[in-house]
PDB file of C-alpha atoms in Angstrom:
ATOM      1  CA  GLU A   1      -1.465   6.342   7.771  1.00 62.00           C
ATOM      2  CA  ALA A   2      -1.806   2.666   8.243  1.00 80.00           C
ATOM      3  CA  GLY A   3      -1.031   0.491   5.259  1.00 93.00           C
ATOM      4  CA  VAL A   4      -2.845  -2.573   3.823  1.00 96.00           C
ATOM      5  CA  ALA A   5      -3.212  -5.186   6.331  1.00 97.00           C
ATOM      6  CA  GLN A   6      -3.259  -8.973   5.626  1.00 97.00           C
ATOM      7  CA  SER A   7      -3.570 -12.083   7.553  1.00 97.00           C
ATOM      8  CA  PRO A   8      -2.430 -14.750   8.066  1.00 97.00           C
ATOM      9  CA  ARG A   9       1.116 -14.101   6.810  1.00 97.00           C
ATOM     10  CA  TYR A  10       1.681 -17.835   6.374  1.00 97.00           C
ATOM     11  CA  LYS A  11      -0.403 -20.853   5.821  1.00 97.00           C
ATOM     12  CA  ILE A  12       0.373 -24.521   5.208  1.00 98.00           C
ATOM     13  CA  ILE A  13      -2.540 -26.840   4.209  1.00 98.00           C
ATOM     14  CA  GLU A  14      -3.016 -30.171   2.434  1.00 97.00           C
ATOM     15  CA  LYS A  15      -4.469 -30.434  -0.936  1.00 97.00           C
ATOM     16  CA  ARG A  16      -8.306 -30.559  -1.088  1.00 97.00           C
ATOM     17  CA  GLN A  17      -8.477 -28.490   2.218  1.00 97.00           C
ATOM     18  CA  SER A  18      -9.983 -24.941   2.374  1.00 98.00           C
ATOM     19  CA  VAL A  19      -8.292 -21.835   3.306  1.00 98.00           C
ATOM     20  CA  ALA A  20      -9.345 -18.224   3.707  1.00 98.00           C
ATOM     21  CA  PHE A  21      -7.400 -14.880   3.583  1.00 98.00           C
ATOM     22  CA  TRP A  22      -8.244 -11.545   5.003  1.00 98.00           C
ATOM     23  CA  CYS A  23      -7.431  -8.049   3.860  1.00 97.00           C
ATOM     24  CA  ASN A  24      -8.036  -4.618   5.309  1.00 97.00           C
ATOM     25  CA  PRO A  25      -7.373  -1.837   2.875  1.00 96.00           C
ATOM     26  CA  ILE A  26      -6.233   1.665   3.580  1.00 93.00           C
ATOM     27  CA  SER A  27      -8.915   3.653   5.094  1.00 91.00           C
ATOM     28  CA  GLY A  28     -11.003   5.354   2.495  1.00 89.00           C
ATOM     29  CA  HIS A  29      -9.745   3.418  -0.472  1.00 91.00           C
ATOM     30  CA  ALA A  30     -12.718   2.297  -2.707  1.00 90.00           C
ATOM     31  CA  THR A  31     -10.930  -0.072  -4.925  1.00 92.00           C
ATOM     32  CA  LEU A  32      -9.508  -3.379  -3.585  1.00 95.00           C
ATOM     33  CA  TYR A  33      -7.503  -5.991  -5.655  1.00 96.00           C
ATOM     34  CA  TRP A  34      -6.503  -9.636  -4.916  1.00 98.00           C
ATOM     35  CA  TYR A  35      -3.472 -10.826  -6.804  1.00 97.00           C
ATOM     36  CA  GLN A  36      -1.768 -14.238  -7.049  1.00 98.00           C
ATOM     37  CA  GLN A  37       1.938 -14.217  -7.191  1.00 97.00           C
ATOM     38  CA  ILE A  38       3.648 -17.476  -8.099  1.00 95.00           C
ATOM     39  CA  LEU A  39       7.436 -17.741  -7.310  1.00 92.00           C
ATOM     40  CA  GLY A  40       9.471 -15.984  -9.878  1.00 90.00           C
ATOM     41  CA  GLN A  41       6.497 -14.300 -11.515  1.00 93.00           C
ATOM     42  CA  GLY A  42       4.911 -10.943 -11.355  1.00 94.00           C
ATOM     43  CA  PRO A  43       1.480 -10.494  -9.560  1.00 96.00           C
ATOM     44  CA  LYS A  44      -1.623 -11.636 -11.441  1.00 95.00           C
ATOM     45  CA  LEU A  45      -4.900  -9.940 -10.797  1.00 94.00           C
ATOM     46  CA  LEU A  46      -7.551 -12.382  -9.441  1.00 97.00           C
ATOM     47  CA  ILE A  47     -10.408  -9.932  -8.678  1.00 96.00           C
ATOM     48  CA  GLN A  48     -11.111  -6.296  -8.302  1.00 94.00           C
ATOM     49  CA  PHE A  49     -13.764  -4.721  -6.197  1.00 94.00           C
ATOM     50  CA  GLN A  50     -15.142  -1.215  -6.374  1.00 90.00           C
ATOM     51  CA  ASN A  51     -16.699  -0.540  -2.868  1.00 89.00           C
ATOM     52  CA  ASN A  52     -18.694  -3.820  -2.381  1.00 87.00           C
ATOM     53  CA  GLY A  53     -19.197  -4.626  -5.996  1.00 92.00           C
ATOM     54  CA  VAL A  54     -16.981  -6.781  -8.443  1.00 93.00           C
ATOM     55  CA  VAL A  55     -15.431  -4.785 -11.325  1.00 90.00           C
ATOM     56  CA  ASP A  56     -13.368  -7.615 -12.789  1.00 90.00           C
ATOM     57  CA  ASP A  57     -13.188 -11.355 -11.845  1.00 93.00           C
ATOM     58  CA  SER A  58     -12.293 -12.653 -15.306  1.00 91.00           C
ATOM     59  CA  GLN A  59      -8.883 -14.381 -14.070  1.00 92.00           C
ATOM     60  CA  LEU A  60     -10.558 -15.916 -10.938  1.00 95.00           C
ATOM     61  CA  PRO A  61     -10.948 -19.653 -11.060  1.00 95.00           C
ATOM     62  CA  LYS A  62     -14.491 -19.642  -9.900  1.00 95.00           C
ATOM     63  CA  ASP A  63     -14.740 -23.380  -9.458  1.00 96.00           C
ATOM     64  CA  ARG A  64     -12.543 -23.107  -6.430  1.00 97.00           C
ATOM     65  CA  PHE A  65     -11.841 -19.520  -5.532  1.00 98.00           C
ATOM     66  CA  SER A  66     -14.466 -16.958  -4.135  1.00 97.00           C
ATOM     67  CA  ALA A  67     -14.023 -13.537  -2.723  1.00 97.00           C
ATOM     68  CA  GLU A  68     -16.220 -11.007  -1.003  1.00 96.00           C
ATOM     69  CA  ARG A  69     -16.214  -7.547   0.275  1.00 94.00           C
ATOM     70  CA  LEU A  70     -19.711  -7.234   1.791  1.00 83.00           C
ATOM     71  CA  LYS A  71     -19.374  -3.896   3.530  1.00 88.00           C
ATOM     72  CA  GLY A  72     -17.079  -2.263   0.994  1.00 86.00           C
ATOM     73  CA  VAL A  73     -14.141  -2.273   3.437  1.00 92.00           C
ATOM     74  CA  ASP A  74     -12.436  -5.423   4.381  1.00 96.00           C
ATOM     75  CA  SER A  75     -12.379  -8.484   2.017  1.00 97.00           C
ATOM     76  CA  THR A  76     -11.787 -12.199   2.247  1.00 98.00           C
ATOM     77  CA  LEU A  77     -10.470 -14.563  -0.431  1.00 98.00           C
ATOM     78  CA  LYS A  78     -11.323 -18.326  -0.121  1.00 98.00           C
ATOM     79  CA  ILE A  79      -9.950 -21.350  -1.900  1.00 98.00           C
ATOM     80  CA  GLN A  80     -12.036 -24.570  -1.652  1.00 97.00           C
ATOM     81  CA  PRO A  81     -10.632 -27.146  -2.408  1.00 96.00           C
ATOM     82  CA  ALA A  82      -7.010 -26.136  -2.698  1.00 97.00           C
ATOM     83  CA  LYS A  83      -4.689 -27.791  -5.267  1.00 97.00           C
ATOM     84  CA  LEU A  84      -0.889 -27.975  -5.248  1.00 97.00           C
ATOM     85  CA  GLU A  85      -0.660 -25.329  -7.935  1.00 97.00           C
ATOM     86  CA  ASP A  86      -2.400 -22.792  -5.640  1.00 97.00           C
ATOM     87  CA  SER A  87       0.902 -22.474  -3.743  1.00 98.00           C
ATOM     88  CA  ALA A  88       1.795 -18.808  -4.143  1.00 97.00           C
ATOM     89  CA  VAL A  89       1.721 -15.435  -2.299  1.00 97.00           C
ATOM     90  CA  TYR A  90      -1.652 -13.885  -2.319  1.00 98.00           C
ATOM     91  CA  LEU A  91      -1.421 -10.084  -2.303  1.00 98.00           C
ATOM     92  CA  CYS A  92      -4.088  -7.581  -1.461  1.00 98.00           C
ATOM     93  CA  ALA A  93      -3.778  -4.070  -2.732  1.00 96.00           C
ATOM     94  CA  SER A  94      -6.027  -1.003  -2.499  1.00 94.00           C
ATOM     95  CA  ARG A  95      -6.378   2.329  -4.421  1.00 91.00           C
ATOM     96  CA  GLY A  96      -8.090   5.578  -4.045  1.00 84.00           C
ATOM     97  CA  THR A  97     -10.518   7.002  -6.437  1.00 71.00           C
ATOM     98  CA  SER A  98      -8.449   9.081  -8.757  1.00 65.00           C
ATOM     99  CA  PHE A  99      -7.286   7.704 -12.111  1.00 59.00           C
ATOM    100  CA  GLY A 100      -3.796   6.460 -12.104  1.00 58.00           C
ATOM    101  CA  GLU A 101      -3.437   6.618  -8.422  1.00 71.00           C
ATOM    102  CA  THR A 102      -1.007   4.148  -6.953  1.00 85.00           C
ATOM    103  CA  GLN A 103      -2.054   0.694  -5.818  1.00 91.00           C
ATOM    104  CA  TYR A 104      -0.631   0.056  -2.382  1.00 93.00           C
ATOM    105  CA  PHE A 105       0.254  -3.461  -1.567  1.00 96.00           C
ATOM    106  CA  GLY A 106      -0.007  -5.428   1.752  1.00 97.00           C
ATOM    107  CA  PRO A 107       2.728  -7.855   2.866  1.00 96.00           C
ATOM    108  CA  GLY A 108       0.875 -10.969   1.384  1.00 97.00           C
ATOM    109  CA  THR A 109       0.035 -14.330   2.668  1.00 98.00           C
ATOM    110  CA  ARG A 110       2.325 -17.147   1.656  1.00 97.00           C
ATOM    111  CA  LEU A 111       0.395 -20.333   0.960  1.00 98.00           C
ATOM    112  CA  LEU A 112       1.861 -23.772   0.627  1.00 98.00           C
ATOM    113  CA  VAL A 113      -0.317 -26.577  -0.452  1.00 98.00           C
ATOM    114  CA  LEU A 114       1.201 -30.013   0.405  1.00 97.00           C
TER     115      LEU A 114
ATOM    116  CA  GLY B   1      -5.523  -7.667 -23.018  1.00 79.00           C
ATOM    117  CA  GLU B   2      -2.354  -5.995 -22.095  1.00 86.00           C
ATOM    118  CA  ASN B   3       1.059  -7.880 -22.248  1.00 91.00           C
ATOM    119  CA  VAL B   4       4.180  -6.624 -20.550  1.00 96.00           C
ATOM    120  CA  GLU B   5       7.651  -8.077 -21.201  1.00 96.00           C
ATOM    121  CA  GLN B   6      10.512  -7.185 -18.932  1.00 97.00           C
ATOM    122  CA  HIS B   7      14.296  -7.580 -19.383  1.00 97.00           C
ATOM    123  CA  PRO B   8      16.747  -8.615 -18.069  1.00 97.00           C
ATOM    124  CA  SER B   9      15.519 -11.269 -15.606  1.00 97.00           C
ATOM    125  CA  THR B  10      18.561 -10.877 -13.410  1.00 98.00           C
ATOM    126  CA  LEU B  11      21.089  -8.128 -13.249  1.00 98.00           C
ATOM    127  CA  SER B  12      24.212  -7.879 -11.303  1.00 98.00           C
ATOM    128  CA  VAL B  13      26.064  -4.709 -10.846  1.00 97.00           C
ATOM    129  CA  GLN B  14      28.857  -3.264  -8.839  1.00 97.00           C
ATOM    130  CA  GLU B  15      28.080  -0.745  -6.120  1.00 97.00           C
ATOM    131  CA  GLY B  16      28.122   2.704  -7.433  1.00 97.00           C
ATOM    132  CA  ASP B  17      27.419   1.654 -11.036  1.00 97.00           C
ATOM    133  CA  SER B  18      24.033   2.212 -12.922  1.00 98.00           C
ATOM    134  CA  ALA B  19      21.344  -0.305 -13.512  1.00 98.00           C
ATOM    135  CA  VAL B  20      18.787  -0.213 -16.392  1.00 98.00           C
ATOM    136  CA  ILE B  21      15.630  -2.306 -16.529  1.00 98.00           C
ATOM    137  CA  LYS B  22      13.557  -2.341 -19.813  1.00 98.00           C
ATOM    138  CA  CYS B  23       9.953  -3.147 -20.399  1.00 98.00           C
ATOM    139  CA  THR B  24       7.650  -3.208 -23.447  1.00 97.00           C
ATOM    140  CA  TYR B  25       3.949  -3.166 -23.429  1.00 96.00           C
ATOM    141  CA  SER B  26       1.465  -4.110 -26.161  1.00 94.00           C
ATOM    142  CA  ASP B  27      -1.823  -1.993 -25.647  1.00 90.00           C
ATOM    143  CA  SER B  28      -1.319   1.587 -26.902  1.00 89.00           C
ATOM    144  CA  ALA B  29      -4.279   2.595 -24.639  1.00 87.00           C
ATOM    145  CA  SER B  30      -2.150   2.009 -21.546  1.00 89.00           C
ATOM    146  CA  ASN B  31      -1.315   5.388 -19.991  1.00 87.00           C
ATOM    147  CA  TYR B  32       0.162   4.833 -16.586  1.00 89.00           C
ATOM    148  CA  PHE B  33       3.364   2.928 -15.922  1.00 94.00           C
ATOM    149  CA  PRO B  34       4.431   2.334 -12.324  1.00 94.00           C
ATOM    150  CA  TRP B  35       7.650   0.565 -11.141  1.00 97.00           C
ATOM    151  CA  TYR B  36       7.631  -1.544  -7.903  1.00 97.00           C
ATOM    152  CA  LYS B  37      10.314  -2.877  -5.751  1.00 98.00           C
ATOM    153  CA  GLN B  38       9.715  -6.007  -3.953  1.00 97.00           C
ATOM    154  CA  GLU B  39      12.054  -7.134  -0.992  1.00 95.00           C
ATOM    155  CA  LEU B  40      12.179 -10.702   0.189  1.00 92.00           C
ATOM    156  CA  GLY B  41       9.054 -11.572   2.259  1.00 90.00           C
ATOM    157  CA  LYS B  42       7.432  -8.291   1.517  1.00 93.00           C
ATOM    158  CA  GLY B  43       4.679  -6.865  -0.821  1.00 95.00           C
ATOM    159  CA  PRO B  44       5.519  -4.663  -3.805  1.00 96.00           C
ATOM    160  CA  GLN B  45       6.307  -0.993  -3.072  1.00 96.00           C
ATOM    161  CA  LEU B  46       5.982   1.905  -5.636  1.00 94.00           C
ATOM    162  CA  ILE B  47       9.286   3.516  -6.263  1.00 96.00           C
ATOM    163  CA  ILE B  48       8.406   5.823  -9.283  1.00 96.00           C
ATOM    164  CA  ASP B  49       5.570   6.095 -11.885  1.00 93.00           C
ATOM    165  CA  ILE B  50       5.007   7.974 -15.189  1.00 93.00           C
ATOM    166  CA  ARG B  51       2.001   8.939 -17.052  1.00 89.00           C
ATOM    167  CA  SER B  52       1.820   8.812 -20.825  1.00 86.00           C
ATOM    168  CA  ASN B  53       1.878  12.542 -21.266  1.00 86.00           C
ATOM    169  CA  VAL B  54       5.410  12.729 -19.835  1.00 86.00           C
ATOM    170  CA  GLY B  55       8.531  11.393 -21.337  1.00 92.00           C
ATOM    171  CA  GLU B  56      10.888  11.307 -18.367  1.00 95.00           C
ATOM    172  CA  LYS B  57      10.665  11.620 -14.630  1.00 95.00           C
ATOM    173  CA  LYS B  58      13.401  11.615 -12.017  1.00 97.00           C
ATOM    174  CA  ASP B  59      13.360  11.187  -8.194  1.00 95.00           C
ATOM    175  CA  GLN B  60      16.901  11.473  -6.720  1.00 96.00           C
ATOM    176  CA  ARG B  61      18.848   8.312  -8.043  1.00 97.00           C
ATOM    177  CA  ILE B  62      15.883   6.868  -9.807  1.00 98.00           C
ATOM    178  CA  ALA B  63      14.486   7.848 -13.176  1.00 98.00           C
ATOM    179  CA  VAL B  64      11.959   6.495 -15.577  1.00 98.00           C
ATOM    180  CA  THR B  65      11.644   7.072 -19.378  1.00 97.00           C
ATOM    181  CA  LEU B  66       8.760   6.466 -21.587  1.00 96.00           C
ATOM    182  CA  ASN B  67       8.612   5.991 -25.406  1.00 95.00           C
ATOM    183  CA  LYS B  68       5.103   5.886 -26.329  1.00 93.00           C
ATOM    184  CA  THR B  69       5.741   5.370 -30.072  1.00 94.00           C
ATOM    185  CA  ALA B  70       7.791   2.418 -29.385  1.00 95.00           C
ATOM    186  CA  LYS B  71       5.781   1.226 -26.334  1.00 95.00           C
ATOM    187  CA  HIS B  72       8.990   1.037 -24.214  1.00 96.00           C
ATOM    188  CA  PHE B  73       9.672   2.281 -20.808  1.00 97.00           C
ATOM    189  CA  SER B  74      12.781   1.957 -18.741  1.00 98.00           C
ATOM    190  CA  LEU B  75      13.956   2.269 -15.107  1.00 98.00           C
ATOM    191  CA  HIS B  76      17.355   3.814 -14.479  1.00 98.00           C
ATOM    192  CA  ILE B  77      19.092   3.640 -11.020  1.00 98.00           C
ATOM    193  CA  THR B  78      22.309   5.560 -10.704  1.00 97.00           C
ATOM    194  CA  GLU B  79      24.889   5.121  -7.960  1.00 97.00           C
ATOM    195  CA  THR B  80      23.549   1.828  -6.872  1.00 98.00           C
ATOM    196  CA  GLN B  81      23.815   0.700  -3.183  1.00 97.00           C
ATOM    197  CA  PRO B  82      23.408  -2.672  -1.614  1.00 96.00           C
ATOM    198  CA  GLU B  83      20.057  -1.717  -0.320  1.00 96.00           C
ATOM    199  CA  ASP B  84      18.903  -1.420  -3.906  1.00 97.00           C
ATOM    200  CA  SER B  85      19.165  -5.243  -4.214  1.00 98.00           C
ATOM    201  CA  ALA B  86      15.633  -6.593  -4.700  1.00 97.00           C
ATOM    202  CA  VAL B  87      13.283  -7.674  -7.463  1.00 97.00           C
ATOM    203  CA  TYR B  88      11.813  -4.894  -9.570  1.00 98.00           C
ATOM    204  CA  PHE B  89       8.571  -5.102 -11.478  1.00 98.00           C
ATOM    205  CA  CYS B  90       7.236  -2.859 -14.165  1.00 97.00           C
ATOM    206  CA  ALA B  91       3.554  -2.481 -14.890  1.00 96.00           C
ATOM    207  CA  ALA B  92       1.242  -0.976 -17.336  1.00 94.00           C
ATOM    208  CA  ASN B  93      -2.260   0.392 -16.357  1.00 88.00           C
ATOM    209  CA  LEU B  94      -5.178   0.032 -18.740  1.00 77.00           C
ATOM    210  CA  ARG B  95      -8.202   1.962 -17.832  1.00 68.00           C
ATOM    211  CA  GLY B  96     -11.244  -0.289 -18.084  1.00 58.00           C
ATOM    212  CA  VAL B  97     -14.405   0.773 -20.277  1.00 52.00           C
ATOM    213  CA  THR B  98     -16.472   0.754 -17.062  1.00 51.00           C
ATOM    214  CA  GLY B  99     -15.941   3.134 -14.242  1.00 48.00           C
ATOM    215  CA  GLY B 100     -13.120   2.415 -11.916  1.00 50.00           C
ATOM    216  CA  GLY B 101     -11.735  -0.461 -14.009  1.00 59.00           C
ATOM    217  CA  ASN B 102      -8.035   0.433 -13.819  1.00 73.00           C
ATOM    218  CA  LYS B 103      -6.151  -2.758 -14.266  1.00 82.00           C
ATOM    219  CA  LEU B 104      -2.485  -3.154 -13.803  1.00 90.00           C
ATOM    220  CA  THR B 105      -0.551  -5.865 -15.787  1.00 93.00           C
ATOM    221  CA  PHE B 106       2.950  -6.671 -14.386  1.00 95.00           C
ATOM    222  CA  GLY B 107       6.118  -7.745 -16.070  1.00 96.00           C
ATOM    223  CA  THR B 108       7.925 -10.886 -14.905  1.00 96.00           C
ATOM    224  CA  GLY B 109      10.419  -9.053 -12.589  1.00 97.00           C
ATOM    225  CA  THR B 110      14.112  -8.382 -12.591  1.00 98.00           C
ATOM    226  CA  GLN B 111      16.274  -9.643  -9.664  1.00 98.00           C
ATOM    227  CA  LEU B 112      18.864  -6.846  -9.058  1.00 98.00           C
ATOM    228  CA  LYS B 113      21.904  -7.654  -7.044  1.00 98.00           C
ATOM    229  CA  VAL B 114      24.284  -4.847  -6.141  1.00 97.00           C
ATOM    230  CA  GLU B 115      27.691  -6.306  -5.160  1.00 95.00           C
ATOM    231  CA  LEU B 116      30.268  -4.577  -2.976  1.00 90.00           C
TER     232      LEU B 116
END
């Protein structure tokens, strides 16, 4: 079974520029998560989708971050404009429908904002 | 919301020794506790998990224990090997009041180094 795919793997941009990340979850997984992982810290949830609907975006900085999952499969996370403090790894994870089922993580996109 | 604390932040052991990492959580409603291993440049991978109706679970050299009363859970790795060197994260899952709202809160991670 294919895992969670993410692209690009690395991105370097200057502050105030925009950037977008893409995630394709495991086939059939209804729930998709985006996390931000700052160096030396655990992943922090940004947004959670159930199919194409948002379940939780309470920690998403909505003035600059946006995410969508229009067809309930793959998803994009966008930052516009980027700040220095957005430098982090952006992880996508997906989960099946049963309670407590594992979240499977992709390899992440490493973003450096200069 | 949930808060998860993890100790120690770094752990160095000799090959063949045991390693123990401890976590505490704050919300007594949390009822699923996974442990993830993250190698350099990779995403976190689940290594073991435990549900709140179980006190202990073992998978070969890895075991997890849960004390619901004290809100503690621990990861035990026996007979450590160099390939166990990585960052380990504990997490607690809190089921949302709305359908499908399972939410993981992660600890801050433990850098485990297994020395030859």
